[in-house]
């Protein structure tokens, strides 16, 4: 395990680390912002897209990224910590006659209506903060 993963595990839940890699850490105005990008491997290509190409991954190309998803997690040393998750967009290699459609994965790292990780959101509920 790398030192990078050692410290990132203090901030990001395992379920997020399973799907995302650390990109960068920015500290500004007493807030830690941890940027992560979705892993680039066959396991993270959306199932719907794999089905469309009958499992032929050579027909799939990266089509950029979605906007970041922002989630607040537990504070560290009195500073707020936010995770920024960037998902990949994928598409089928096109010839000029085909309509382009992008695919991306959906994750459920937060409760509906909350912009916090599930664990942090549950903690806030327990102490009647929300």
PDB file of C-alpha atoms in Angstrom:
ATOM      1  CA  UNK A   1       0.000   0.000   0.000  1.00  0.00           C
ATOM      2  CA  UNK A   2       1.343   3.452  -0.846  1.00  0.00           C
ATOM      3  CA  UNK A   3       1.660   6.282   1.646  1.00  0.00           C
ATOM      4  CA  UNK A   4      -0.890   8.167  -0.453  1.00  0.00           C
ATOM      5  CA  UNK A   5      -3.498   5.476   0.190  1.00  0.00           C
ATOM      6  CA  UNK A   6      -2.582   5.291   3.856  1.00  0.00           C
ATOM      7  CA  UNK A   7      -3.651   8.863   4.554  1.00  0.00           C
ATOM      8  CA  UNK A   8      -6.552   9.002   2.092  1.00  0.00           C
ATOM      9  CA  UNK A   9      -8.214   6.117   3.949  1.00  0.00           C
ATOM     10  CA  UNK A  10      -8.595   8.483   6.911  1.00  0.00           C
ATOM     11  CA  UNK A  11     -10.919  10.704   4.875  1.00  0.00           C
ATOM     12  CA  UNK A  12     -12.642   8.662   2.166  1.00  0.00           C
ATOM     13  CA  UNK A  13     -14.880   5.654   2.876  1.00  0.00           C
ATOM     14  CA  UNK A  14     -13.727   2.290   1.502  1.00  0.00           C
ATOM     15  CA  UNK A  15     -16.668   2.192  -0.917  1.00  0.00           C
ATOM     16  CA  UNK A  16     -15.382   5.384  -2.558  1.00  0.00           C
ATOM     17  CA  UNK A  17     -11.765   4.178  -2.609  1.00  0.00           C
ATOM     18  CA  UNK A  18     -12.948   1.030  -4.384  1.00  0.00           C
ATOM     19  CA  UNK A  19     -14.172   3.147  -7.331  1.00  0.00           C
ATOM     20  CA  UNK A  20     -12.018   6.298  -7.278  1.00  0.00           C
ATOM     21  CA  UNK A  21      -8.315   7.204  -7.235  1.00  0.00           C
ATOM     22  CA  UNK A  22      -6.796  10.181  -5.451  1.00  0.00           C
ATOM     23  CA  UNK A  23      -6.068  13.082  -7.796  1.00  0.00           C
ATOM     24  CA  UNK A  24      -5.025  16.018  -5.598  1.00  0.00           C
ATOM     25  CA  UNK A  25      -5.478  17.711  -2.234  1.00  0.00           C
ATOM     26  CA  UNK A  26      -6.132  21.442  -1.964  1.00  0.00           C
ATOM     27  CA  UNK A  27      -6.177  23.289   1.369  1.00  0.00           C
ATOM     28  CA  UNK A  28      -7.725  26.749   1.308  1.00  0.00           C
ATOM     29  CA  UNK A  29      -9.348  28.947   3.925  1.00  0.00           C
ATOM     30  CA  UNK A  30      -9.322  26.178   6.519  1.00  0.00           C
ATOM     31  CA  UNK A  31     -11.008  23.635   4.228  1.00  0.00           C
ATOM     32  CA  UNK A  32      -9.475  20.463   2.820  1.00  0.00           C
ATOM     33  CA  UNK A  33     -10.685  19.600  -0.670  1.00  0.00           C
ATOM     34  CA  UNK A  34      -9.785  16.103  -1.850  1.00  0.00           C
ATOM     35  CA  UNK A  35     -10.216  15.533  -5.579  1.00  0.00           C
ATOM     36  CA  UNK A  36     -10.696  11.989  -6.850  1.00  0.00           C
ATOM     37  CA  UNK A  37     -11.272  10.515 -10.311  1.00  0.00           C
ATOM     38  CA  UNK A  38     -13.126   7.336 -11.224  1.00  0.00           C
ATOM     39  CA  UNK A  39     -10.853   4.379 -11.931  1.00  0.00           C
ATOM     40  CA  UNK A  40     -10.069   3.694 -15.581  1.00  0.00           C
ATOM     41  CA  UNK A  41     -10.512  -0.050 -15.938  1.00  0.00           C
ATOM     42  CA  UNK A  42     -12.938  -2.507 -17.495  1.00  0.00           C
ATOM     43  CA  UNK A  43     -14.716  -3.006 -14.171  1.00  0.00           C
ATOM     44  CA  UNK A  44     -15.758   0.663 -14.173  1.00  0.00           C
ATOM     45  CA  UNK A  45     -17.190   0.804 -17.682  1.00  0.00           C
ATOM     46  CA  UNK A  46     -20.986   1.076 -17.235  1.00  0.00           C
ATOM     47  CA  UNK A  47     -22.768  -2.290 -17.535  1.00  0.00           C
ATOM     48  CA  UNK A  48     -25.378  -0.820 -19.902  1.00  0.00           C
ATOM     49  CA  UNK A  49     -22.617   0.181 -22.331  1.00  0.00           C
ATOM     50  CA  UNK A  50     -20.872  -3.207 -22.107  1.00  0.00           C
ATOM     51  CA  UNK A  51     -24.203  -4.821 -22.943  1.00  0.00           C
ATOM     52  CA  UNK A  52     -24.708  -2.519 -25.940  1.00  0.00           C
ATOM     53  CA  UNK A  53     -21.394  -3.630 -27.475  1.00  0.00           C
ATOM     54  CA  UNK A  54     -21.921  -7.291 -26.518  1.00  0.00           C
ATOM     55  CA  UNK A  55     -18.875  -7.205 -24.255  1.00  0.00           C
ATOM     56  CA  UNK A  56     -16.471  -6.035 -26.991  1.00  0.00           C
ATOM     57  CA  UNK A  57     -14.532  -3.424 -24.998  1.00  0.00           C
ATOM     58  CA  UNK A  58     -12.512  -2.427 -28.075  1.00  0.00           C
ATOM     59  CA  UNK A  59     -15.647  -0.603 -29.279  1.00  0.00           C
ATOM     60  CA  UNK A  60     -15.690   1.674 -26.208  1.00  0.00           C
ATOM     61  CA  UNK A  61     -13.824   4.983 -25.806  1.00  0.00           C
ATOM     62  CA  UNK A  62     -13.548   7.586 -23.072  1.00  0.00           C
ATOM     63  CA  UNK A  63     -15.817  10.595 -23.673  1.00  0.00           C
ATOM     64  CA  UNK A  64     -14.535  13.024 -21.053  1.00  0.00           C
ATOM     65  CA  UNK A  65     -15.793  13.490 -17.517  1.00  0.00           C
ATOM     66  CA  UNK A  66     -18.895  14.553 -15.652  1.00  0.00           C
ATOM     67  CA  UNK A  67     -18.892  17.521 -13.293  1.00  0.00           C
ATOM     68  CA  UNK A  68     -17.540  16.831  -9.831  1.00  0.00           C
ATOM     69  CA  UNK A  69     -19.870  15.474  -7.164  1.00  0.00           C
ATOM     70  CA  UNK A  70     -19.175  17.263  -3.863  1.00  0.00           C
ATOM     71  CA  UNK A  71     -19.582  15.337  -0.593  1.00  0.00           C
ATOM     72  CA  UNK A  72     -18.698  16.531   2.875  1.00  0.00           C
ATOM     73  CA  UNK A  73     -17.054  14.018   5.186  1.00  0.00           C
ATOM     74  CA  UNK A  74     -15.748  14.037   8.761  1.00  0.00           C
ATOM     75  CA  UNK A  75     -13.629  17.073   9.709  1.00  0.00           C
ATOM     76  CA  UNK A  76      -9.897  16.780  10.377  1.00  0.00           C
ATOM     77  CA  UNK A  77      -7.955  18.879  12.858  1.00  0.00           C
ATOM     78  CA  UNK A  78     -10.862  21.312  13.089  1.00  0.00           C
ATOM     79  CA  UNK A  79     -11.038  21.803   9.328  1.00  0.00           C
ATOM     80  CA  UNK A  80     -13.912  20.864   7.055  1.00  0.00           C
ATOM     81  CA  UNK A  81     -13.179  18.093   4.544  1.00  0.00           C
ATOM     82  CA  UNK A  82     -14.898  17.758   1.170  1.00  0.00           C
ATOM     83  CA  UNK A  83     -14.509  14.987  -1.381  1.00  0.00           C
ATOM     84  CA  UNK A  84     -14.867  15.884  -5.062  1.00  0.00           C
ATOM     85  CA  UNK A  85     -15.635  12.854  -7.210  1.00  0.00           C
ATOM     86  CA  UNK A  86     -15.177  13.046 -10.984  1.00  0.00           C
ATOM     87  CA  UNK A  87     -16.865  10.247 -12.940  1.00  0.00           C
ATOM     88  CA  UNK A  88     -15.789   9.189 -16.403  1.00  0.00           C
ATOM     89  CA  UNK A  89     -18.094   9.342 -19.432  1.00  0.00           C
ATOM     90  CA  UNK A  90     -17.882   6.586 -21.990  1.00  0.00           C
ATOM     91  CA  UNK A  91     -19.297   6.085 -25.475  1.00  0.00           C
ATOM     92  CA  UNK A  92     -19.291   3.628 -28.357  1.00  0.00           C
ATOM     93  CA  UNK A  93     -16.767   4.384 -31.102  1.00  0.00           C
ATOM     94  CA  UNK A  94     -18.885   6.022 -33.766  1.00  0.00           C
ATOM     95  CA  UNK A  95     -19.012   6.162 -37.476  1.00  0.00           C
ATOM     96  CA  UNK A  96     -20.557   9.343 -38.842  1.00  0.00           C
ATOM     97  CA  UNK A  97     -24.046   7.866 -39.267  1.00  0.00           C
ATOM     98  CA  UNK A  98     -24.565   6.903 -35.633  1.00  0.00           C
ATOM     99  CA  UNK A  99     -26.058   9.038 -32.904  1.00  0.00           C
ATOM    100  CA  UNK A 100     -23.694   9.678 -29.994  1.00  0.00           C
ATOM    101  CA  UNK A 101     -24.769   8.751 -26.494  1.00  0.00           C
ATOM    102  CA  UNK A 102     -22.607   8.992 -23.376  1.00  0.00           C
ATOM    103  CA  UNK A 103     -22.703   6.615 -20.429  1.00  0.00           C
ATOM    104  CA  UNK A 104     -21.492   7.081 -16.867  1.00  0.00           C
ATOM    105  CA  UNK A 105     -21.839   5.206 -13.608  1.00  0.00           C
ATOM    106  CA  UNK A 106     -24.156   6.230 -10.799  1.00  0.00           C
ATOM    107  CA  UNK A 107     -23.070   5.752  -7.215  1.00  0.00           C
ATOM    108  CA  UNK A 108     -24.986   6.030  -3.951  1.00  0.00           C
ATOM    109  CA  UNK A 109     -22.393   7.371  -1.543  1.00  0.00           C
ATOM    110  CA  UNK A 110     -24.835   9.771   0.105  1.00  0.00           C
ATOM    111  CA  UNK A 111     -28.414   9.753   1.337  1.00  0.00           C
ATOM    112  CA  UNK A 112     -30.899  11.473  -0.943  1.00  0.00           C
ATOM    113  CA  UNK A 113     -31.023  15.195  -0.227  1.00  0.00           C
ATOM    114  CA  UNK A 114     -27.702  15.253   1.657  1.00  0.00           C
ATOM    115  CA  UNK A 115     -24.337  16.367   0.336  1.00  0.00           C
ATOM    116  CA  UNK A 116     -22.414  14.295   2.882  1.00  0.00           C
ATOM    117  CA  UNK A 117     -21.037  10.776   2.904  1.00  0.00           C
ATOM    118  CA  UNK A 118     -23.466   8.258   4.390  1.00  0.00           C
ATOM    119  CA  UNK A 119     -21.362   7.805   7.540  1.00  0.00           C
ATOM    120  CA  UNK A 120     -21.003  11.549   8.132  1.00  0.00           C
ATOM    121  CA  UNK A 121     -24.687  12.140   7.369  1.00  0.00           C
ATOM    122  CA  UNK A 122     -25.692   9.430   9.853  1.00  0.00           C
ATOM    123  CA  UNK A 123     -23.407  10.977  12.468  1.00  0.00           C
ATOM    124  CA  UNK A 124     -25.021  14.397  11.966  1.00  0.00           C
ATOM    125  CA  UNK A 125     -28.478  12.826  12.322  1.00  0.00           C
ATOM    126  CA  UNK A 126     -27.458  11.069  15.548  1.00  0.00           C
ATOM    127  CA  UNK A 127     -26.401  14.324  17.154  1.00  0.00           C
ATOM    128  CA  UNK A 128     -29.503  16.101  15.806  1.00  0.00           C
ATOM    129  CA  UNK A 129     -27.420  18.454  13.686  1.00  0.00           C
ATOM    130  CA  UNK A 130     -29.688  17.989  10.662  1.00  0.00           C
TER     131      UNK A 130
END
